[in-house]
Short mmCIF file of C-alpha atoms (C1' of nucleotides) in Angstrom, two decimals:
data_model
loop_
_atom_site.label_atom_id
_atom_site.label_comp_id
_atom_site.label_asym_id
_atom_site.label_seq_id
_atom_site.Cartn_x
_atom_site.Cartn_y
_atom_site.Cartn_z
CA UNK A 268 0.00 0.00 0.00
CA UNK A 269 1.30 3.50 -0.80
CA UNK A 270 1.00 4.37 2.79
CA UNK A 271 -1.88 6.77 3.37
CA UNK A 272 0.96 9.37 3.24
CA UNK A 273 1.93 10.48 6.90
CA UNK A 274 -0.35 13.92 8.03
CA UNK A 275 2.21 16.34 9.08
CA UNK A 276 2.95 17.56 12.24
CA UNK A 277 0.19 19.90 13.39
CA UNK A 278 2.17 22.93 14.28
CA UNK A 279 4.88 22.97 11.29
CA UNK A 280 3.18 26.20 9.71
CA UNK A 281 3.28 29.79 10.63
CA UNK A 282 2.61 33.04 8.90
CA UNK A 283 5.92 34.18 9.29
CA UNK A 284 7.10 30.66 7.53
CA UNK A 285 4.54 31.08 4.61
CA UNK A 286 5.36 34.42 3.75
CA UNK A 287 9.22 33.73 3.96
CA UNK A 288 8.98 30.20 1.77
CA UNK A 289 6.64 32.52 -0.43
CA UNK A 290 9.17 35.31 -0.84
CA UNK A 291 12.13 32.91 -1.72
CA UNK A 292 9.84 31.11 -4.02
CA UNK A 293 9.25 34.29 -6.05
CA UNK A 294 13.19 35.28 -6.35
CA UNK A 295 14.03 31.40 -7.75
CA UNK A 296 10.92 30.88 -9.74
CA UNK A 297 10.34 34.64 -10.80
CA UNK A 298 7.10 35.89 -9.59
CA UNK A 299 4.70 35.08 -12.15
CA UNK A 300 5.02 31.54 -11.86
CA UNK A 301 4.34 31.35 -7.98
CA UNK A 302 1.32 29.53 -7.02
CA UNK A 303 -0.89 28.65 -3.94
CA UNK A 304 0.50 24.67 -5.14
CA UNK A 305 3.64 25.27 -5.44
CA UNK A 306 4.21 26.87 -2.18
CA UNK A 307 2.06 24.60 -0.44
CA UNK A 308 4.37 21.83 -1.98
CA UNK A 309 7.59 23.43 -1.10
CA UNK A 310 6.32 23.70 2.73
CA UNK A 311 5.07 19.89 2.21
CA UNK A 312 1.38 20.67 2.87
CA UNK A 313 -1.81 20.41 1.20
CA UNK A 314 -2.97 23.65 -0.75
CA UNK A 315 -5.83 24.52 1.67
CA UNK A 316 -3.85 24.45 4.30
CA UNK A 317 -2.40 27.74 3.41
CA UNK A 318 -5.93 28.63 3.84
CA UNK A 319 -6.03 28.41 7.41
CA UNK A 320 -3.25 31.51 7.55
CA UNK A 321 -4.79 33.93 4.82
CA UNK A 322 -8.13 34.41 3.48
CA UNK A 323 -6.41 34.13 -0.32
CA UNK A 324 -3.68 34.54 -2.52
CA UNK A 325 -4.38 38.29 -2.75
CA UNK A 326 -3.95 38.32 1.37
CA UNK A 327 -0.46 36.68 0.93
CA UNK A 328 0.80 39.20 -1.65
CA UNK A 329 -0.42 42.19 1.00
CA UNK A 330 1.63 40.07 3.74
CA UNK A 331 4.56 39.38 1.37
CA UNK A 332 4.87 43.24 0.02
CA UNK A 333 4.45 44.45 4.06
CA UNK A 334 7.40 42.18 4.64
CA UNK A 335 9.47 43.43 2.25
CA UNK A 336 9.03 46.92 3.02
CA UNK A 337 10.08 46.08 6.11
CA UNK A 338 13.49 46.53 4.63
CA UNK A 339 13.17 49.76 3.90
CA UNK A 340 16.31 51.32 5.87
CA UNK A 341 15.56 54.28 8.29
CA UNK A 342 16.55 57.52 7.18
CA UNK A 343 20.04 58.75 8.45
CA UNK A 344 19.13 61.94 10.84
CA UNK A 345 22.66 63.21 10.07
CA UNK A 346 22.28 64.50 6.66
CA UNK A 347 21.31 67.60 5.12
CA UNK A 348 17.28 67.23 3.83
CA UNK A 349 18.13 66.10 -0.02
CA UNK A 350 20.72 63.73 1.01
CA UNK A 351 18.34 62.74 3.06
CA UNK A 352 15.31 62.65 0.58
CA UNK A 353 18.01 60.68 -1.40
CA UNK A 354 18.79 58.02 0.81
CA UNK A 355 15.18 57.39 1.33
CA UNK A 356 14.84 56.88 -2.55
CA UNK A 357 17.94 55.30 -3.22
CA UNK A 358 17.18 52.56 -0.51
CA UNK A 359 13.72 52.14 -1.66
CA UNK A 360 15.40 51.25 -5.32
CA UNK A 361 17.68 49.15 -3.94
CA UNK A 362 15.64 47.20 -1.96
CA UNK A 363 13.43 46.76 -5.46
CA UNK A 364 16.42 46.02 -7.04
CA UNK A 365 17.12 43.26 -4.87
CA UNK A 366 14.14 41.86 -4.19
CA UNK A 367 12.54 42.24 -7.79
CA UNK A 368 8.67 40.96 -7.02
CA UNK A 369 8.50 44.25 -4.92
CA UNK A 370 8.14 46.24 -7.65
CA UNK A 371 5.17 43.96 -9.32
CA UNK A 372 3.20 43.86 -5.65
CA UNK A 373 3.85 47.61 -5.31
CA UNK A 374 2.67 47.86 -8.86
CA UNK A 375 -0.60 45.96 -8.58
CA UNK A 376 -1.69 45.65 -5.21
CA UNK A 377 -3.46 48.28 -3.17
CA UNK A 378 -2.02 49.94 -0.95
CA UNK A 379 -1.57 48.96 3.14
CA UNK A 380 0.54 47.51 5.90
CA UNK A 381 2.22 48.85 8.60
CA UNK A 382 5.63 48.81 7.11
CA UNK A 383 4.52 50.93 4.66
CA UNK A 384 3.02 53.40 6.76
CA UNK A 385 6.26 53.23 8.43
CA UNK A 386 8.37 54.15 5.34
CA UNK A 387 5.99 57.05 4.28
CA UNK A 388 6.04 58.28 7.89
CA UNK A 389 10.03 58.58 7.34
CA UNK A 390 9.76 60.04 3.86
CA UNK A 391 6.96 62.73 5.01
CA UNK A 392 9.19 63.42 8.25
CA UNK A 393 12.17 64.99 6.51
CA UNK A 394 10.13 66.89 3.75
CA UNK A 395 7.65 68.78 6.18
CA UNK A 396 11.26 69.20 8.45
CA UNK A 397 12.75 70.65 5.37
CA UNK A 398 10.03 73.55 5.46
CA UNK A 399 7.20 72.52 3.08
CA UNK A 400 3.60 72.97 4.21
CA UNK A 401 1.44 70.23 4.32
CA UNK A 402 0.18 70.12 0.92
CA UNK A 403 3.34 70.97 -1.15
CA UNK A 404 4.53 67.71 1.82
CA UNK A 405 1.98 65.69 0.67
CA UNK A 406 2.28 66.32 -2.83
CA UNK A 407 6.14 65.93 -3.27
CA UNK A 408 6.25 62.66 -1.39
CA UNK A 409 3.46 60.99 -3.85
CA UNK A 410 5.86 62.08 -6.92
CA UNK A 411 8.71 61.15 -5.43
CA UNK A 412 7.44 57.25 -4.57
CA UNK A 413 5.89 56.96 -8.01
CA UNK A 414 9.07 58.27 -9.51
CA UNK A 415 10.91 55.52 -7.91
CA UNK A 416 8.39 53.06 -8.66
CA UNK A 417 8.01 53.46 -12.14
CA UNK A 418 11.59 54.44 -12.47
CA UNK A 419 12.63 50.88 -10.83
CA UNK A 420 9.88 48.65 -12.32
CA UNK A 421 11.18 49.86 -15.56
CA UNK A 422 14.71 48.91 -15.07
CA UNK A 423 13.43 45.78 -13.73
CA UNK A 424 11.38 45.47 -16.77
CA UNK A 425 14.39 46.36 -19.62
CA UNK A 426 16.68 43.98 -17.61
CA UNK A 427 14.32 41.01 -17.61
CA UNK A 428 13.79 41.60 -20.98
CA UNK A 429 17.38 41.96 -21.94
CA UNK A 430 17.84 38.47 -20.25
CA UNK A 431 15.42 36.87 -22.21
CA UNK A 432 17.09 36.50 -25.81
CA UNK A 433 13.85 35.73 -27.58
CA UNK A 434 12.19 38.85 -26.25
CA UNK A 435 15.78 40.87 -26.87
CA UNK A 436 16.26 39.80 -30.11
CA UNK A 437 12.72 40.84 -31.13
CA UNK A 438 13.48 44.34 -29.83
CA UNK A 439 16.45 44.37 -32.10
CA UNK A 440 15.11 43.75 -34.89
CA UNK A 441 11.98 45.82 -34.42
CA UNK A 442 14.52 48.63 -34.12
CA UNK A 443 16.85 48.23 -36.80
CA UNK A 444 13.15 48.06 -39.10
CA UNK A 445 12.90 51.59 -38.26
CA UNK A 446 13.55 53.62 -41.12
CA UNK A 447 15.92 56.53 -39.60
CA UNK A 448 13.61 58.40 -42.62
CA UNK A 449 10.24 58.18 -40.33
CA UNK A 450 12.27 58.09 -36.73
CA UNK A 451 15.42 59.73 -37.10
CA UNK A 452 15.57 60.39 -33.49
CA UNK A 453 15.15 57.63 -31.85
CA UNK A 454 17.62 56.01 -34.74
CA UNK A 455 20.38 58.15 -33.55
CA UNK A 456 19.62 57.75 -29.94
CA UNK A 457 19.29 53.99 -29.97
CA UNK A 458 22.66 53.43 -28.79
CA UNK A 459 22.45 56.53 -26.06
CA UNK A 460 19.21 55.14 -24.91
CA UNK A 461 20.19 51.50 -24.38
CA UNK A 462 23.40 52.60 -22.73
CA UNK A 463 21.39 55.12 -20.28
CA UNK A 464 18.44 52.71 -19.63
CA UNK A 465 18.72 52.02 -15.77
CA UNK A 466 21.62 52.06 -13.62
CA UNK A 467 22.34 54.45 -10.57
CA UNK A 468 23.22 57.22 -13.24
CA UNK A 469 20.12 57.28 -14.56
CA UNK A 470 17.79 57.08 -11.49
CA UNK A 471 20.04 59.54 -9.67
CA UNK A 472 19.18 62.03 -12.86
CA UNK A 473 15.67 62.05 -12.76
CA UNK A 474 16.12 62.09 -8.75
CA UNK A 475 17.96 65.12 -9.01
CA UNK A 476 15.85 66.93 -11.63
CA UNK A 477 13.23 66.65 -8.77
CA UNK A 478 15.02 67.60 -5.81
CA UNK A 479 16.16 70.48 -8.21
CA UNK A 480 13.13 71.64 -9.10
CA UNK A 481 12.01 71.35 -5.24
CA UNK A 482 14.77 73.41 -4.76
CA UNK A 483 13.90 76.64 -7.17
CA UNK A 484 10.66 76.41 -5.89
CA UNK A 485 11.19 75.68 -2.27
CA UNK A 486 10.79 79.34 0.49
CA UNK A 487 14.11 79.73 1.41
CA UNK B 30 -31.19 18.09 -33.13
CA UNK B 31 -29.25 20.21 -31.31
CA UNK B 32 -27.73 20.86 -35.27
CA UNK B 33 -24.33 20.53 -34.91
CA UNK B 34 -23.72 23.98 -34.62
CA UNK B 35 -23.04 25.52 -37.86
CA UNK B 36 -19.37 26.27 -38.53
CA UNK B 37 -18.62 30.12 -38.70
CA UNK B 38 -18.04 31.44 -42.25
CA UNK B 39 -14.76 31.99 -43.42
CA UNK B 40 -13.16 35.19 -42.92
CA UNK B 41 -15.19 36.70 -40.06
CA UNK B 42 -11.69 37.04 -38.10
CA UNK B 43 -9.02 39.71 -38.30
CA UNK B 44 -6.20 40.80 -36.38
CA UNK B 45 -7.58 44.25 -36.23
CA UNK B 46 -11.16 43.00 -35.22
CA UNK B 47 -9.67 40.73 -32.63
CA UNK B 48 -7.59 43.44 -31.27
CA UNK B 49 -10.45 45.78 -31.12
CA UNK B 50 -12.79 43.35 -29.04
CA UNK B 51 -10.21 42.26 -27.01
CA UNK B 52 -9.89 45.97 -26.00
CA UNK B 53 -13.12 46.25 -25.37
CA UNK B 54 -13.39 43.50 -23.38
CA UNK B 55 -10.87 44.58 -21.17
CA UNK B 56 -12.06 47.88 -20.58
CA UNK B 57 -15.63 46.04 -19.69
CA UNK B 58 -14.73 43.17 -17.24
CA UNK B 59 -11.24 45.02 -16.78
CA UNK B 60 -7.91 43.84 -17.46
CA UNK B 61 -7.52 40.90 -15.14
CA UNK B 62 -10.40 39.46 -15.90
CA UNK B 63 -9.91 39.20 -19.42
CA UNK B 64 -9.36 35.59 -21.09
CA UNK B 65 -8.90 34.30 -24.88
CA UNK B 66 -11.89 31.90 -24.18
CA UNK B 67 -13.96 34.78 -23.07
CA UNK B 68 -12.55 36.49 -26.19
CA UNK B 69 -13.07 33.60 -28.44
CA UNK B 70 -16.43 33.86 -27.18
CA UNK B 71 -17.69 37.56 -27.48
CA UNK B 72 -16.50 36.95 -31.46
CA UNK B 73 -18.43 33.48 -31.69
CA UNK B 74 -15.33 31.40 -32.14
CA UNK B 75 -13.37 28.40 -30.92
CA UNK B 76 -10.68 29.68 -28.58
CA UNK B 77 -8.24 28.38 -30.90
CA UNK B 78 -9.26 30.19 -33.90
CA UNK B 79 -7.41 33.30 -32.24
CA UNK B 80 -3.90 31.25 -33.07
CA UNK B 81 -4.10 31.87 -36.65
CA UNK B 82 -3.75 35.42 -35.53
CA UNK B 83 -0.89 35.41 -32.72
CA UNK B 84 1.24 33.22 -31.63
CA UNK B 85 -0.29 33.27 -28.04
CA UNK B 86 -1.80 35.45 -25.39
CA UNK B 87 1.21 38.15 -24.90
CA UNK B 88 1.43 38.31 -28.56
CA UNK B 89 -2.14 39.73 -29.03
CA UNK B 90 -1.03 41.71 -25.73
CA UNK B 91 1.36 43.42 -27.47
CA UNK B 92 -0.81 44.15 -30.43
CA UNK B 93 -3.20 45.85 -28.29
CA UNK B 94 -0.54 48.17 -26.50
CA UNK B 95 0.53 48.83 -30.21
CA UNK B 96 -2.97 49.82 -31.22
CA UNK B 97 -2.70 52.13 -28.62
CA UNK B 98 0.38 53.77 -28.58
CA UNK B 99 -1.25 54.86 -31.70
CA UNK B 100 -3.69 56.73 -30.05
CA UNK B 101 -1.02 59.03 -28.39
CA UNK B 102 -1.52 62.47 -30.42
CA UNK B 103 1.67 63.79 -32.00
CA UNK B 104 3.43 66.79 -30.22
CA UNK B 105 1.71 70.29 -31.10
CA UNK B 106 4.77 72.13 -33.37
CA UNK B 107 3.21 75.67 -32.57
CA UNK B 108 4.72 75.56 -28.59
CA UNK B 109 7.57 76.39 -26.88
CA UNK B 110 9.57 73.07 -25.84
CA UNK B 111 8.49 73.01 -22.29
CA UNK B 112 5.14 73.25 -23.01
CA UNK B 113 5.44 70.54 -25.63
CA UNK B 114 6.95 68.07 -23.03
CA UNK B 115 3.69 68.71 -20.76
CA UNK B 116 1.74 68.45 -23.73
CA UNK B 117 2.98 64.81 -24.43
CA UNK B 118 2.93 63.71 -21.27
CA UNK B 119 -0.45 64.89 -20.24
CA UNK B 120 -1.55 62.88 -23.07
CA UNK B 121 0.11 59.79 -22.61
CA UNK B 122 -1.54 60.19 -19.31
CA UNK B 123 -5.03 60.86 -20.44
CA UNK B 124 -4.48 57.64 -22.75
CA UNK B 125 -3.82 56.02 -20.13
CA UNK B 126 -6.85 57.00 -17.59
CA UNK B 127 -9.34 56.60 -20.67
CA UNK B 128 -7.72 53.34 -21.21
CA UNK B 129 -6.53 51.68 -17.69
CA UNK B 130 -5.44 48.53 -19.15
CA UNK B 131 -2.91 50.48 -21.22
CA UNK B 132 -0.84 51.19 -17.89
CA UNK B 133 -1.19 47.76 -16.92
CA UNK B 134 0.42 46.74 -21.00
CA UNK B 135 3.00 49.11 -20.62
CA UNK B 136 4.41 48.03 -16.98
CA UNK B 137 4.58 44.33 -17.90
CA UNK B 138 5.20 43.86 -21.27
CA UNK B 139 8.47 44.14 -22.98
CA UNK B 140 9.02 47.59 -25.18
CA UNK B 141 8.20 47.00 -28.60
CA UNK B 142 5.90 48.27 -31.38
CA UNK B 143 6.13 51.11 -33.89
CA UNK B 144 4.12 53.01 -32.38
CA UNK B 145 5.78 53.26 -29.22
CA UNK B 146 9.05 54.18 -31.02
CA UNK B 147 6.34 56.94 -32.53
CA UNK B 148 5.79 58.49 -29.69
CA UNK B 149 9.40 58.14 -28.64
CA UNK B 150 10.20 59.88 -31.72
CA UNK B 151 7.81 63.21 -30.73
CA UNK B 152 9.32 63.22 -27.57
CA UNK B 153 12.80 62.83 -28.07
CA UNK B 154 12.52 65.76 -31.05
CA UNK B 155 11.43 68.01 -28.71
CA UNK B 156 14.41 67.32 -26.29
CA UNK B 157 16.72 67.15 -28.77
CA UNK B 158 15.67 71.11 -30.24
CA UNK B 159 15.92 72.05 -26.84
CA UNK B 160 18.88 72.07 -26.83
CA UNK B 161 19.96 69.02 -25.23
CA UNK B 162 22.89 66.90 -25.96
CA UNK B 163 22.32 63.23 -26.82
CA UNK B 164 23.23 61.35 -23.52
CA UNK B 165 20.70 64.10 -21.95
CA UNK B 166 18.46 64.18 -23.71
CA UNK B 167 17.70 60.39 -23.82
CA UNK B 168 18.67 60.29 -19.47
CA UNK B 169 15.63 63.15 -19.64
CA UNK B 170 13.04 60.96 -22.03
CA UNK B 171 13.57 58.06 -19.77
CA UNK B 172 12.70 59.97 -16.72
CA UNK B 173 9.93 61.91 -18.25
CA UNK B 174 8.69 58.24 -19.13
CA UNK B 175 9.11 56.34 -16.43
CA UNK B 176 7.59 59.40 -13.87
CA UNK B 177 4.49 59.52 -16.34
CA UNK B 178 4.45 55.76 -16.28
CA UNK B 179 4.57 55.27 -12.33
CA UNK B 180 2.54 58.74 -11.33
CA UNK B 181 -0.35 57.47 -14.05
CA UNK B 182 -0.41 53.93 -12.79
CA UNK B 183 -0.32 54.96 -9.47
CA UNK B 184 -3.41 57.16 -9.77
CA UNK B 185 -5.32 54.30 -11.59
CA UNK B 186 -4.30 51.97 -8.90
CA UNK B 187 -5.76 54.73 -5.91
CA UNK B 188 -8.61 54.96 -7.91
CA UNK B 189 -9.84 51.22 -8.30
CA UNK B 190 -9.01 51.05 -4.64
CA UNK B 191 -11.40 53.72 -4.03
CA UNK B 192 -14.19 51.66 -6.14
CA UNK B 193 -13.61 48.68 -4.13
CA UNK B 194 -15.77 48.73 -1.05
CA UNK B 195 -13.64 46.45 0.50
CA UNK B 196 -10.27 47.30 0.20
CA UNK B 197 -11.23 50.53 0.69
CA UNK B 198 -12.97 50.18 4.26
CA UNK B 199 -9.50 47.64 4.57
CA UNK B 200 -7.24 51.07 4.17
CA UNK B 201 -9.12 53.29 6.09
CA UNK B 202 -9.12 50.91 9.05
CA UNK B 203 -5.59 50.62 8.68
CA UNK B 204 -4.60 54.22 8.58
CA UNK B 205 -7.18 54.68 11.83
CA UNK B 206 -4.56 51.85 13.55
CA UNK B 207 -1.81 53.94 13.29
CA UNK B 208 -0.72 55.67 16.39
CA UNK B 209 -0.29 59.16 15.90
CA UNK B 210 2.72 58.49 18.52
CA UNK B 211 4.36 56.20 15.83
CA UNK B 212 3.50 57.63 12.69
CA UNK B 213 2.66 61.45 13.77
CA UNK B 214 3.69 62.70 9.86
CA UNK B 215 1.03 59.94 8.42
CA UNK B 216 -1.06 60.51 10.75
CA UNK B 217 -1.18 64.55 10.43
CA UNK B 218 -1.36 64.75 6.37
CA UNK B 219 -3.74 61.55 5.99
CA UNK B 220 -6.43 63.93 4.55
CA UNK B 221 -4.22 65.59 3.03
CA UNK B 222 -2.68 62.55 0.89
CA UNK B 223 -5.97 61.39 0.31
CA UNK B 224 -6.87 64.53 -0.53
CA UNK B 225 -3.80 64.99 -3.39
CA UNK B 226 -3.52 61.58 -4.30
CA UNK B 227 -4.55 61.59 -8.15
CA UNK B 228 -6.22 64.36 -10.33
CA UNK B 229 -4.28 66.51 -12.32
CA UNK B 230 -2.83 69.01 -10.18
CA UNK B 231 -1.22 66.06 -8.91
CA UNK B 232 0.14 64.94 -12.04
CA UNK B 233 1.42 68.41 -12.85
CA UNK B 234 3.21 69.21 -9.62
CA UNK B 235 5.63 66.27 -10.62
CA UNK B 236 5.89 67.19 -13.87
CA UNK B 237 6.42 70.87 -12.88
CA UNK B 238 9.21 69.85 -10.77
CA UNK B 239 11.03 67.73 -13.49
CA UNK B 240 10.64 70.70 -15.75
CA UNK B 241 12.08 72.65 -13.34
CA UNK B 242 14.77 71.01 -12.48
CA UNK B 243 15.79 70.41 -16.29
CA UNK B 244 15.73 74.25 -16.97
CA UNK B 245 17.78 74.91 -13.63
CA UNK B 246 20.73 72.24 -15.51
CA UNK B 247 19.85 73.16 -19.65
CA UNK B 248 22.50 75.32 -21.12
CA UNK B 249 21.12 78.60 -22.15
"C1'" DC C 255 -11.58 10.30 30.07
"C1'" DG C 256 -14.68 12.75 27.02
"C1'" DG C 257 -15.55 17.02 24.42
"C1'" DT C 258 -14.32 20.86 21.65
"C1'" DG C 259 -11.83 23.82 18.73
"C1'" DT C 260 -8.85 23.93 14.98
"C1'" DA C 261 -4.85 22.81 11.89
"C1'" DC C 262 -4.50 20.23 8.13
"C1'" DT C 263 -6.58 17.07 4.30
"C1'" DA C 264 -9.52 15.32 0.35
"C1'" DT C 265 -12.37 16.08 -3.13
"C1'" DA C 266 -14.36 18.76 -6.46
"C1'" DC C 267 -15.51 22.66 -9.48
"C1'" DA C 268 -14.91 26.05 -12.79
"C1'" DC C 269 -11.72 28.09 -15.04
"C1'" DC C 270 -7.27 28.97 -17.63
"C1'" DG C 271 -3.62 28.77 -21.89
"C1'" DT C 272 -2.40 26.06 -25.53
"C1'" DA C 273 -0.36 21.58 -28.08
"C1'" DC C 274 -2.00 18.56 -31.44
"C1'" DG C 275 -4.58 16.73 -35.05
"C1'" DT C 276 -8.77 17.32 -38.07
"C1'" DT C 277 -12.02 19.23 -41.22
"C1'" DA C 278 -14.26 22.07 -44.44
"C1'" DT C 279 -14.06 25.66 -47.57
"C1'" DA C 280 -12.31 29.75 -50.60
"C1'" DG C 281 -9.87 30.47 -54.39
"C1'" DC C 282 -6.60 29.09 -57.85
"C1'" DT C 283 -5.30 26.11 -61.57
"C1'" DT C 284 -6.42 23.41 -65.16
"C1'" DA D 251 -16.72 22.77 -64.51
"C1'" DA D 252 -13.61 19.87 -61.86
"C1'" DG D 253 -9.95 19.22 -58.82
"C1'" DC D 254 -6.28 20.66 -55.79
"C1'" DT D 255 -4.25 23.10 -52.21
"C1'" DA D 256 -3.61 26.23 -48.59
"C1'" DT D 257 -5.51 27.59 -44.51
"C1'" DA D 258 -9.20 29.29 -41.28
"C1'" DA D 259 -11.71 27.53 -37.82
"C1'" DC D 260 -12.71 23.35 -35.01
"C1'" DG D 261 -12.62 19.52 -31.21
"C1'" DT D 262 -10.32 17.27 -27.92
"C1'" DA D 263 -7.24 16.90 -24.34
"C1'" DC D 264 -3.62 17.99 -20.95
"C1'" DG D 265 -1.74 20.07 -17.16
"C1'" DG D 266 -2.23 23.81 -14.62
"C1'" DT D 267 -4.74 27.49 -11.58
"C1'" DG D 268 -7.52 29.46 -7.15
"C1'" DT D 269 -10.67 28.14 -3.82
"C1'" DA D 270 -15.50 26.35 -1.82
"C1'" DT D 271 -16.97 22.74 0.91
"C1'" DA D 272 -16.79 18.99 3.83
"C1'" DG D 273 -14.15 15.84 6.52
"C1'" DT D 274 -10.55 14.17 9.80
"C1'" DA D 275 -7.35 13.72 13.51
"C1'" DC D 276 -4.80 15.90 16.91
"C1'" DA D 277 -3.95 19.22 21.06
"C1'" DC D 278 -5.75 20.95 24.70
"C1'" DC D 279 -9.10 21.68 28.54
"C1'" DG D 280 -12.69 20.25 31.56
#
DNA sequence: CGGTGTACTATACACCGTACGTTATAGCTT
DNA sequence: AAGCTATAACGTACGGTGTATAGTACACCG
């Protein structure tokens, strides 16, 4: 007989476990193939048990993305306001950067979780100290988070796709079909624009161009 | 007899009607609830009648982003150059609100599509007459892009979050958990972010900033 | 020792994308 | 007009998904 297959244990599964076997399963299997399954397999447990933890797969993401921000570094109190404002962004990117299924539950997941709250609190902190009102506050930190979120998902994005050869090669050729007649622009830029997609260089410009233009407008 | 249902005419299928109702579709069940069998449906057609058309479901993804990135109007020639940056990006982002799947194409699909190098092409002109130098001006298209990108999606994201009942009564009860002894900043300005998140004041601020920042660094 | 709550399991359903092989027809050739 | 061929649409099937519902066995408490 195949052995009506030993139940496990009946304390072997925790939140804390789930979302941490969930999280690794994302960086080794990239995040679109994760499933309820899988991870239920990979903890050696029957799907529904996961059910017992989180009401559904949705519930997970919100407890995976909470966990990641987590690792959001505090921001240094020694610095001068940009730096500051800087290493706030910058550690927000990296974090992305490391963890790349951030940027895809940041991207498509509403908003909540401590840890977030937590990160905007930090964020919000050094802007109003910086001498903004509460609007101009309020405003500046929503650009500045959806500047590094769409400026990190899309380096994400161009390097996942440069990784894939099928998908780069298709770019390729879709640009070399371009007629430098009809696009003569984006023809001569193709190399600059390749070379300058992602990278600290290019997040730091953009980052700048706002914390310059906060500047100029900023009451001194 | 239930008549074995008759077998659909020839050449009721195109790539351009198939593109059009799968659009439509996803605008009217939204994006993530979009399927080819539902697609294959609405057009009265096996679901594998579609895979004379594309090679499979990210293909026809793709075709819809393409059709449109055609959509995006072509930069006014009659403004000066800052105003013709706002004027592209504010409508890439009204594409984008009119069409909300459009955000969710362009942050996880790979780039391609002549289209997209069309609009490229507008915006990197503009950059370009401006004045700036080719490793600028393509660093300055990618941030203008990515910021319109992550502000847009953003604001689409709020918004559904706002038209769900439930998340939304999940947020609010979350934000009233915060201490204002932990999170005093949050706390202080939550009416305030709630109040800014979105519209296009919103939008502009960030793009006001960029603008900004670029004329504080352009060579006169 | 018996009862109760609950952590895990089993089964099942309704879907999904798509590989593979088949069929019928539109249009060309003769 | 007859026949051939290319191909548009089809049917079937496979392996996967999330999760509703009902069941089971263990830990703990009286």
């Amino acid at each position: 007989m195949p052995a009506s297959r030993a139940r496990t244990p009946r304390n072997t599964l925790s939140s804390e476990l789930i979302v941490q076997t969930a999280l690794d399963l994302m960086e080794a299997k990239g995040t679109d193939a994760f499933s309820l399954r899988g991870l239920a397999a990979e903890l050696g447990v029957g799907p529904m048990a996961l059910y017992t933890y989180f009401r559904n797969k949705d519930d997970l993401y919100d407890a995976v993305r909470d966990h990641l921000m987590a690792l959001v570094p505090a921001v240094p109190q020694e610095l001068a306001w940009p730096d500051q404002v800087r290493s706030v962004c910058r550690g927000m990117r990296a974090l992305m950067l490391q963890h790349p299924c951030l940027a895809q539950l940041l991207g498509s997941r509403p908003l909540s979780g401590h840890e977030t709250a937590r990160v905007a609190e930090g964020l919000l902190g050094v802007l109003r100290s910086a001498g903004l009102d509460a609007e101009t506050a309020a405003r500046t930190h929503t650009t500045l988070f959806t500047y590094v979120l769409g400026a990190t998902s899309w380096e994400i994005q161009m390097a996942a796709e440069r990784r894939d050869p099928d998908s780069w090669r298709r770019l390729r050729t879709t640009m070399e079909s371009l007629s430098s007649h009809q696009y003569p622009t984006v023809v001569e830029l193709a190399a600059e624009l390749a070379r300058t997609t992602g990278g600290d260089e290019q997040f730091d410009y953009g980052l700048d161009l706002l914390l310059a233009g906060l500047e100029v407008r900023r009451p001194s």
